Coordinates of C-alpha atoms in Angstrom, one line a residue:
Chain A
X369 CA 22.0 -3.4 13.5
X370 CA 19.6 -1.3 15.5
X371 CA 16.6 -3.6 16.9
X372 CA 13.4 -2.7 18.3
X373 CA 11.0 -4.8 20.5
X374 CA 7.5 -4.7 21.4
X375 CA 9.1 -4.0 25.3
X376 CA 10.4 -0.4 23.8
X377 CA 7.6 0.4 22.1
X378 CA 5.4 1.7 25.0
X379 CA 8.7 4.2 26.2
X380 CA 8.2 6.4 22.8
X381 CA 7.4 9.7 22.4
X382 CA 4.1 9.5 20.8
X383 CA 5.3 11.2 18.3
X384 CA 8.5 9.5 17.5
X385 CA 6.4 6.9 17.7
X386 CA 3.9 7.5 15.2
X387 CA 6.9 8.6 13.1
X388 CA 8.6 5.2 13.2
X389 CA 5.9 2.9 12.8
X390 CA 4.2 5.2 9.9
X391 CA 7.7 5.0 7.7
X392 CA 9.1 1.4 8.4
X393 CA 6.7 -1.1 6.6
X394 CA 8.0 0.8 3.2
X395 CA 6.7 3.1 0.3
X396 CA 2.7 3.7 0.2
X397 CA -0.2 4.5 -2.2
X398 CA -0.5 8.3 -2.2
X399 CA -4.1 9.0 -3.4
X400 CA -6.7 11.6 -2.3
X401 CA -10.3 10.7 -1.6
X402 CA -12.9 12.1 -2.9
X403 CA -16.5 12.4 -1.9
X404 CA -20.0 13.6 -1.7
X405 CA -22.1 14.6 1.2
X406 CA -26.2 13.7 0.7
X407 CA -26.2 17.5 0.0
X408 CA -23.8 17.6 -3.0
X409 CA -20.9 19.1 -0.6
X410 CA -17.8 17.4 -1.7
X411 CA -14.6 16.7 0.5
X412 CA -11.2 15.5 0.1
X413 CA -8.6 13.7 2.1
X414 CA -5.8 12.1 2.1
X415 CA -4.9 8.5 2.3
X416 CA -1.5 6.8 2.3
X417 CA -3.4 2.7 2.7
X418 CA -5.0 2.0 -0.5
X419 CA -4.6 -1.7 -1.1
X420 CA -5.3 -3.9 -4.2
X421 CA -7.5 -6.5 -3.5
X422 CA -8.4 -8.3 -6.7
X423 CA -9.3 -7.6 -10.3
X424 CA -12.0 -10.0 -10.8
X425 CA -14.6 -7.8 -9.5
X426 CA -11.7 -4.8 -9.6
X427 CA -11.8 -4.4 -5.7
X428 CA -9.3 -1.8 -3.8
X429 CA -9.3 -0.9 -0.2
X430 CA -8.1 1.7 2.0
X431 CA -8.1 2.0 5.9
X432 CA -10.2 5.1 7.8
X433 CA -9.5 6.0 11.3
X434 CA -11.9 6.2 14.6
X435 CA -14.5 8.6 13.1
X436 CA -14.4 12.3 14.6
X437 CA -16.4 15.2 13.7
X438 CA -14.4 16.3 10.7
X439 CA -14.4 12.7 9.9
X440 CA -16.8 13.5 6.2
X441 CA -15.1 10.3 4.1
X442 CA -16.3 7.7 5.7
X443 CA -19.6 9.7 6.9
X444 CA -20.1 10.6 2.7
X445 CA -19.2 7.1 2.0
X446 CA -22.1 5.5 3.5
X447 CA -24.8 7.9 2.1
X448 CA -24.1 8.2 -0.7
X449 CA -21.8 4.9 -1.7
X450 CA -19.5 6.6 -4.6
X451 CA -16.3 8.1 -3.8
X452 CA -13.2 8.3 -5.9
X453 CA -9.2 7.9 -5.6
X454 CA -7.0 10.0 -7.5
X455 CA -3.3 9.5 -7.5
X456 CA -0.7 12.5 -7.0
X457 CA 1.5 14.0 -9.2
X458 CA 4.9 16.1 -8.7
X459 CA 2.7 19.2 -9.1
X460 CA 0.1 18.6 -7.1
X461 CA 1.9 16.7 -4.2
X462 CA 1.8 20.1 -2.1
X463 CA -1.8 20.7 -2.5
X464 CA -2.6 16.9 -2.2
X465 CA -0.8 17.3 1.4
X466 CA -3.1 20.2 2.0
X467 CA -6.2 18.3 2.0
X468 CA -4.6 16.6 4.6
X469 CA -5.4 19.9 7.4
X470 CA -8.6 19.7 9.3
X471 CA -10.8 21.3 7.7
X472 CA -14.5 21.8 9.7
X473 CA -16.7 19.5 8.8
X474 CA -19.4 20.2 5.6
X475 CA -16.4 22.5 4.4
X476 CA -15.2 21.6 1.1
X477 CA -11.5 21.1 0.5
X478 CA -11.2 21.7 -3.1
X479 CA -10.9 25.6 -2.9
X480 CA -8.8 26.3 0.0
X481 CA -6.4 23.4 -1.4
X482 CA -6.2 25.5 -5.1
X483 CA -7.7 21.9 -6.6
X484 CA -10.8 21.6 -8.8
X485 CA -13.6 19.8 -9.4
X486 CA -14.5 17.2 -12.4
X487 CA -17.2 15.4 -13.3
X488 CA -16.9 12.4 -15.6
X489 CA -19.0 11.8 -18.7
X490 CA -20.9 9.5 -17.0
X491 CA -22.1 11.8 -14.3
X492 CA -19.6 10.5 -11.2
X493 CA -18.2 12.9 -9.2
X494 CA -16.0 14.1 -7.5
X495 CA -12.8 13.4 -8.8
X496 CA -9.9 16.1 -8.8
X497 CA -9.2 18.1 -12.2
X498 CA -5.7 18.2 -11.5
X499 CA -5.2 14.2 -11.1
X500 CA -3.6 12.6 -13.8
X501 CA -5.7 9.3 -13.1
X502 CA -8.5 9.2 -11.4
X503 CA -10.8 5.9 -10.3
X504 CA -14.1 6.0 -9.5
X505 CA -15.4 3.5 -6.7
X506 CA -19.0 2.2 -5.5
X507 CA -18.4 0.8 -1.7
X508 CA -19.2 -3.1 -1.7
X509 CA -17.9 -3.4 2.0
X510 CA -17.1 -1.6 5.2
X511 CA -15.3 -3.9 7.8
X512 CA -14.7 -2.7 11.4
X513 CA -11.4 -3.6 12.9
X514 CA -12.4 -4.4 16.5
X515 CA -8.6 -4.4 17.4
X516 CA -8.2 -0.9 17.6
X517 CA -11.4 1.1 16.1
X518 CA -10.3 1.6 12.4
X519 CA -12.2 0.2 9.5
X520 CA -11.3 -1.3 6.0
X521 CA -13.6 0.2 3.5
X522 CA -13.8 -2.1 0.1
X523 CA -14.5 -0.6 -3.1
X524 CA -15.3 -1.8 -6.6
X525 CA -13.9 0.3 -9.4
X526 CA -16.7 1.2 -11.8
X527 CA -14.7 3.6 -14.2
X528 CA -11.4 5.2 -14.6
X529 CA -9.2 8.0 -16.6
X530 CA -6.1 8.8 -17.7
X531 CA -5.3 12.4 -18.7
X532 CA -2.7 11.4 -20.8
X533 CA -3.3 8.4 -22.9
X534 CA 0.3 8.2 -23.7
X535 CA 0.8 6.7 -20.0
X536 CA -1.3 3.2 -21.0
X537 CA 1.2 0.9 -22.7
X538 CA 0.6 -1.9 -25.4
X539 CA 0.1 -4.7 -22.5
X540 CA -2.2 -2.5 -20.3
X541 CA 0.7 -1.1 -18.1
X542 CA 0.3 2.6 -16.5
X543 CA 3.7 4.0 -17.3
X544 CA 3.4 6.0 -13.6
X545 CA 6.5 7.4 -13.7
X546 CA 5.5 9.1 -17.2
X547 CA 2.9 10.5 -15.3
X548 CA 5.0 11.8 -12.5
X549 CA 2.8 9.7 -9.7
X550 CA 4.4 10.1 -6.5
X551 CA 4.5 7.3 -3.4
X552 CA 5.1 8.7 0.1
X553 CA 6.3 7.7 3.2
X554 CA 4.7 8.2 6.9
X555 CA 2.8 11.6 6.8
X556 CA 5.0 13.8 5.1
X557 CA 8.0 12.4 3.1
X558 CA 6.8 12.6 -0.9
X559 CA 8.9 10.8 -3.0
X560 CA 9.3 10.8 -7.1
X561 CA 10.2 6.8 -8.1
X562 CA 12.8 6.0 -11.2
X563 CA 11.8 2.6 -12.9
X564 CA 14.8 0.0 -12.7
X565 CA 13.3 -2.6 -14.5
X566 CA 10.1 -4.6 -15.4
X567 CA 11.0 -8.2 -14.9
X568 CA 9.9 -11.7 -16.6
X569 CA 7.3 -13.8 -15.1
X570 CA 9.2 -15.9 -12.6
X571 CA 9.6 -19.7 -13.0
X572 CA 10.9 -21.9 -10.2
X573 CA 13.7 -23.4 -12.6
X574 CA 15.5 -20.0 -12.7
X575 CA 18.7 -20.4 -10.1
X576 CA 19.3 -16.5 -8.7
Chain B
X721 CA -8.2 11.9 -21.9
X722 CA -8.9 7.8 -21.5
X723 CA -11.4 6.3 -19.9
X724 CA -12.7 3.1 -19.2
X725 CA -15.6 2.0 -17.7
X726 CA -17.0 -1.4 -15.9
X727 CA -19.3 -2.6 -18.7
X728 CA -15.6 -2.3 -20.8
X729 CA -13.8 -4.7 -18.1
X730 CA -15.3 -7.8 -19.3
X731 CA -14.1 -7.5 -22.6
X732 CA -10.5 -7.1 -21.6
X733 CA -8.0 -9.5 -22.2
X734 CA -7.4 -11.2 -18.9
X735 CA -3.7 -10.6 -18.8
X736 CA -4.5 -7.1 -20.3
X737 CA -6.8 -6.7 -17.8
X738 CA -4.4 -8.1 -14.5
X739 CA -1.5 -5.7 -15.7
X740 CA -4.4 -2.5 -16.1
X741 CA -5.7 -3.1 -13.1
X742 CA -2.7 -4.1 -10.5
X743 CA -1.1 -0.5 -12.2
X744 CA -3.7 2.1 -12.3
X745 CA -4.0 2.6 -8.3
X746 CA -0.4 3.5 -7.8
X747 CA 3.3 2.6 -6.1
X748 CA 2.9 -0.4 -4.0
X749 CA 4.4 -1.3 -0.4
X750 CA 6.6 -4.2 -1.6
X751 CA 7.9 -7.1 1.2
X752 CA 8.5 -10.6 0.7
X753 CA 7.0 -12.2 3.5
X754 CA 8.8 -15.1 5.8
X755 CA 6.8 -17.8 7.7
X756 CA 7.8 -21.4 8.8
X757 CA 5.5 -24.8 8.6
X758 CA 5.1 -26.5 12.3
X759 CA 8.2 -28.6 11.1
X760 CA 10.3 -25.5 10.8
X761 CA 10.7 -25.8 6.7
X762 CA 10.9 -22.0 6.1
X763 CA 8.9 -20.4 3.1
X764 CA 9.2 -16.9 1.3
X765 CA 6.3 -14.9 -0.4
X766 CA 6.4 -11.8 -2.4
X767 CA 3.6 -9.1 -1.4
X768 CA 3.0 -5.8 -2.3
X769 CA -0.3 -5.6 -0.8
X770 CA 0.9 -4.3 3.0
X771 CA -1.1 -1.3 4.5
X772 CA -0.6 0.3 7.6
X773 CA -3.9 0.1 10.0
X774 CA -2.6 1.6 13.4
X775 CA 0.3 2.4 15.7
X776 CA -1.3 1.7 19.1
X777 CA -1.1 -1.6 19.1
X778 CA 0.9 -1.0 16.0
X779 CA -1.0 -3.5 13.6
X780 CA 0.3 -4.2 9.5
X781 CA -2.2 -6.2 7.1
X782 CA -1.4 -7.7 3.8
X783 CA -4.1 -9.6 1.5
X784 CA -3.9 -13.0 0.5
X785 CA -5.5 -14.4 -2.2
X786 CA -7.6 -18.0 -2.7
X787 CA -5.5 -20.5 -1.4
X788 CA -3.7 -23.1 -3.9
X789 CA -1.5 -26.0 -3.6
X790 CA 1.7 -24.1 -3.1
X791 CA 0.1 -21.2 -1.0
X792 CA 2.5 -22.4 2.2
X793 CA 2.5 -18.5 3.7
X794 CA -1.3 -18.4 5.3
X795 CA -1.3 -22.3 5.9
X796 CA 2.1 -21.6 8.3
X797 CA 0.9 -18.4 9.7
X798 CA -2.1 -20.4 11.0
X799 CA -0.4 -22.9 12.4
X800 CA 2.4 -20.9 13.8
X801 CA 1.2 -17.3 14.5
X802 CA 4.5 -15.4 13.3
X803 CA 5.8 -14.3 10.5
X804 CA 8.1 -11.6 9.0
X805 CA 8.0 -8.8 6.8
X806 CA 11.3 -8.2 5.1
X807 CA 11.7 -5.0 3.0
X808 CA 13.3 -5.2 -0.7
X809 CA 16.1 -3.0 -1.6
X810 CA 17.8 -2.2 -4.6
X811 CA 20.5 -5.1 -4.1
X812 CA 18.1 -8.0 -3.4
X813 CA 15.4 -6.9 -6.0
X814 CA 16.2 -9.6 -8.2
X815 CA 16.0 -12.4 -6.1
X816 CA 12.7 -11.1 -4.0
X817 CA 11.2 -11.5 -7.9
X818 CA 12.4 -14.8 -7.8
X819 CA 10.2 -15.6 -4.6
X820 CA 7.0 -15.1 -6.5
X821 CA 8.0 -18.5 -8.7
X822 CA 5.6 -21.0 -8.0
X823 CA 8.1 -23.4 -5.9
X824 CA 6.2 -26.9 -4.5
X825 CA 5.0 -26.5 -1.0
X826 CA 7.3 -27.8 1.3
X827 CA 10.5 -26.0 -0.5
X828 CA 12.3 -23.4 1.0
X829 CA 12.7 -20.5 -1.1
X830 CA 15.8 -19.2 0.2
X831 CA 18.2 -21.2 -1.4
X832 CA 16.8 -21.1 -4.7
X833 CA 16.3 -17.3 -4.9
X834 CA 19.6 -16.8 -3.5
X835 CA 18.7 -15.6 0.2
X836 CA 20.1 -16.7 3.2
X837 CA 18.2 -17.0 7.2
X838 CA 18.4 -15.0 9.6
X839 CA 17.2 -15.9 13.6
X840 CA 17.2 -12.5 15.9
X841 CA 18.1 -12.4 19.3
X842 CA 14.8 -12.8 20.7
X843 CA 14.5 -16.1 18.3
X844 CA 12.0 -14.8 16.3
X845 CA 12.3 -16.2 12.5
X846 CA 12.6 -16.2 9.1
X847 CA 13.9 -12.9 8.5
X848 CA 15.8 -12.4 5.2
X849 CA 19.5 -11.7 5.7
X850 CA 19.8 -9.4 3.0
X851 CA 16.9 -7.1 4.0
X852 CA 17.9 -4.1 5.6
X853 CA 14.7 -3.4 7.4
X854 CA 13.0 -7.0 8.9
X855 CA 10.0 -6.9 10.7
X856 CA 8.5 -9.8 13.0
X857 CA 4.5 -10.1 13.4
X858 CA 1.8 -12.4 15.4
X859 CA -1.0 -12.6 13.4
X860 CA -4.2 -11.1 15.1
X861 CA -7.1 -11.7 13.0
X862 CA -7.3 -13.2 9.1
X863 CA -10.5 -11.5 7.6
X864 CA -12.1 -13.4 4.6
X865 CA -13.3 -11.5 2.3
X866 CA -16.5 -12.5 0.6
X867 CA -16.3 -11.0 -2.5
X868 CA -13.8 -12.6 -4.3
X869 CA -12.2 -15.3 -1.6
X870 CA -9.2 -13.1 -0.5
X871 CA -8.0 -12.8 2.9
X872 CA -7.0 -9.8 4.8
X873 CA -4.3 -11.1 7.6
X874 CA -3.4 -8.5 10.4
X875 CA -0.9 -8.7 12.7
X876 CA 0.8 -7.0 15.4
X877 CA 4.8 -6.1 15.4
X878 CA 6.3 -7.5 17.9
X879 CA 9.9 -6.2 17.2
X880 CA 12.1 -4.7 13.6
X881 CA 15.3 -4.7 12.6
X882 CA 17.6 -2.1 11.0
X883 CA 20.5 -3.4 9.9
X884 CA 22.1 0.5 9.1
X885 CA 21.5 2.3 12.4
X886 CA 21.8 5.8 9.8
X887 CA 18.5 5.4 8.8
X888 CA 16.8 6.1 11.5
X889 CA 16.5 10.0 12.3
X890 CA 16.2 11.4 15.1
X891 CA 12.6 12.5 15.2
X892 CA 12.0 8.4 14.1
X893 CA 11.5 8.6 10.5
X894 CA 13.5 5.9 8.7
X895 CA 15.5 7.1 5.6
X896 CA 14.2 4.5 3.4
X897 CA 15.7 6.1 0.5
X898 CA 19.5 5.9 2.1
X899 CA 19.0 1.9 2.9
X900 CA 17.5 1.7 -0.9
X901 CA 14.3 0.6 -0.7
X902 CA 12.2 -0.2 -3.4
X903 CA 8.3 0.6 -4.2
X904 CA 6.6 -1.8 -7.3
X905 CA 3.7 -1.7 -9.5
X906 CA 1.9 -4.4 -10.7
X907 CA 3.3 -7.6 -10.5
X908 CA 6.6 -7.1 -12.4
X909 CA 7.9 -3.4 -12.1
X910 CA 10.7 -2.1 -9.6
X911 CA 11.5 1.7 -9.2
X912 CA 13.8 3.5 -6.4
X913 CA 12.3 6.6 -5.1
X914 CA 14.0 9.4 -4.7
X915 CA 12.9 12.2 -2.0
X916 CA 11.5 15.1 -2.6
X917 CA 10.5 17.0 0.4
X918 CA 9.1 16.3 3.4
X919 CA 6.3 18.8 4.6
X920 CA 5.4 20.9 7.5
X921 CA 1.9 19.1 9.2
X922 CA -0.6 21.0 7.2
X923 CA -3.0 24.1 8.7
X924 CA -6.4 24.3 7.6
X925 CA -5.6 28.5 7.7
X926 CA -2.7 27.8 5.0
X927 CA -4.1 28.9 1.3
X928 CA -2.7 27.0 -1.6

């Protein structure tokens, strides 16, 4: 058993730090976000904190850190209050991690990170071409976390797509793995997940 | 392609519509969470909701939805401040499915799902025995969410466990795929990820 307490904590490397604490709460929700400056300039990023919330309005959430000058999500966000998650695949997962570099601020990420551009039918934009399922978001919520300067933005989902409709099963389950969605861990360990098994409802009667 | 927009969500089938929407947004951070009442009766929660907000303090939050009869986790964290997030691996899988039953308040879930206690050195409790990564949290701050009665609870980690000193590298990332950790989505499926790579910190020179 190797044990770690809140005494040690100050003596890391920042580094190692960030490391640890960024890979030891467990697998996360690899999406990039997309979005829209007042001028039509669109930008990507990366986020590893997407979070259901509920589905009744459909609300998800994701964390964005302190805001700095290349900071154009949260910036986009507020003017123009549409933005769009779209999950990564095996064969986009390098160019996903791409998005992730700093680009300057009012540059578009799309073209120096080989992804495209969609637009859906109903004119919302912009999601990534090369996303197998793609959500598109209206904010509802932005909540500042005093604690340490980052802030949870709430979304509801007004649409979404699946590129392949062979993914959506019978019961409304997205077969993910089908669709070769990835989950990472910290900043930059992807990961490809195997299904084991969908299990039955649980009732309290059932001994394990 | 499929796609599906809002003015379609109300004509879903509401389990249809619970299994769509807890899928579409990808692989889920999956704990069962550990929290005592103020007379020491321990309780057990499945969550796959956890998102990383910050290393420095290094701060976790999870959602919680409307409180019921039987929803003993946010009514103990309140009274008692700590609580415990305690990873699911391939071995315990089962049983941290079986902690989602809807037990009475006031029973124990770790008998009847087939987990056993654990106390660390420093006192701090309930970590699950079988979980080979257990971390210990103060709550910080519960937000409530307006919108649909949720409530996001953040809190800071005071101290984790490994119980297979191999996992952790040297440059701190833990090898959650060696201690077989598990990722979930929806409310029902369980895969094991397998690594693919882990990638250089990403240049805004480097073309994709």
């Amino acid at each position: 058993m190797k044990s770690f307490y809140s005494t040690d904590f100050e003596n890391f490397d920042q580094r190692y730090r960030s490391t640890l604490f960024n890979s030891i709460s467990g697998f996360k929700s690899l999406n990039i976000v997309g979005s829209c400056s007042e001028l039509g300039i669109s930008n990507l990023g990366l986020f590893n904190s997407i979070f259901h919330i509920g589905a009744n309005p459909f609300l998800l959430g994701f964390i964005v850190r302190p805001e700095g000058p290349e900071h154009d999500t949260l910036k986009n966000i507020r003017k123009t209050n549409q933005y769009t998650f779209n999950l990564v695949s095996e064969d986009i997962y390098v160019n996903a991690h791409q998005t992730s570099a700093r680009y300057p601020s009012g540059v578009s990420e799309f073209d120096p990170c080989g992804l495209s551009e969609w637009v859906s039918d109903s004119g919302f934009k912009p999601y990534v071409n090369e996303s197998p399922i793609r959500i598109g978001l209206e904010v509802r919520e932005i909540i500042p976390i005093e604690l340490n300067g980052t802030k949870i933005v709430i979304g509801e989902v007004k649409e979404f797509h699946c590129e392949n409709e062979d993914v959506l099963q019978i019961d409304g389950f997205i077969d993910l793995e089908k669709a070769k969605i990835m989950t990472c861990v910290g900043l930059d360990a992807y990961y490809l997940p195997n299904l084991l098994s969908r299990l039955p409802y649980a009732k309290p009667t059932e001994k394990k």
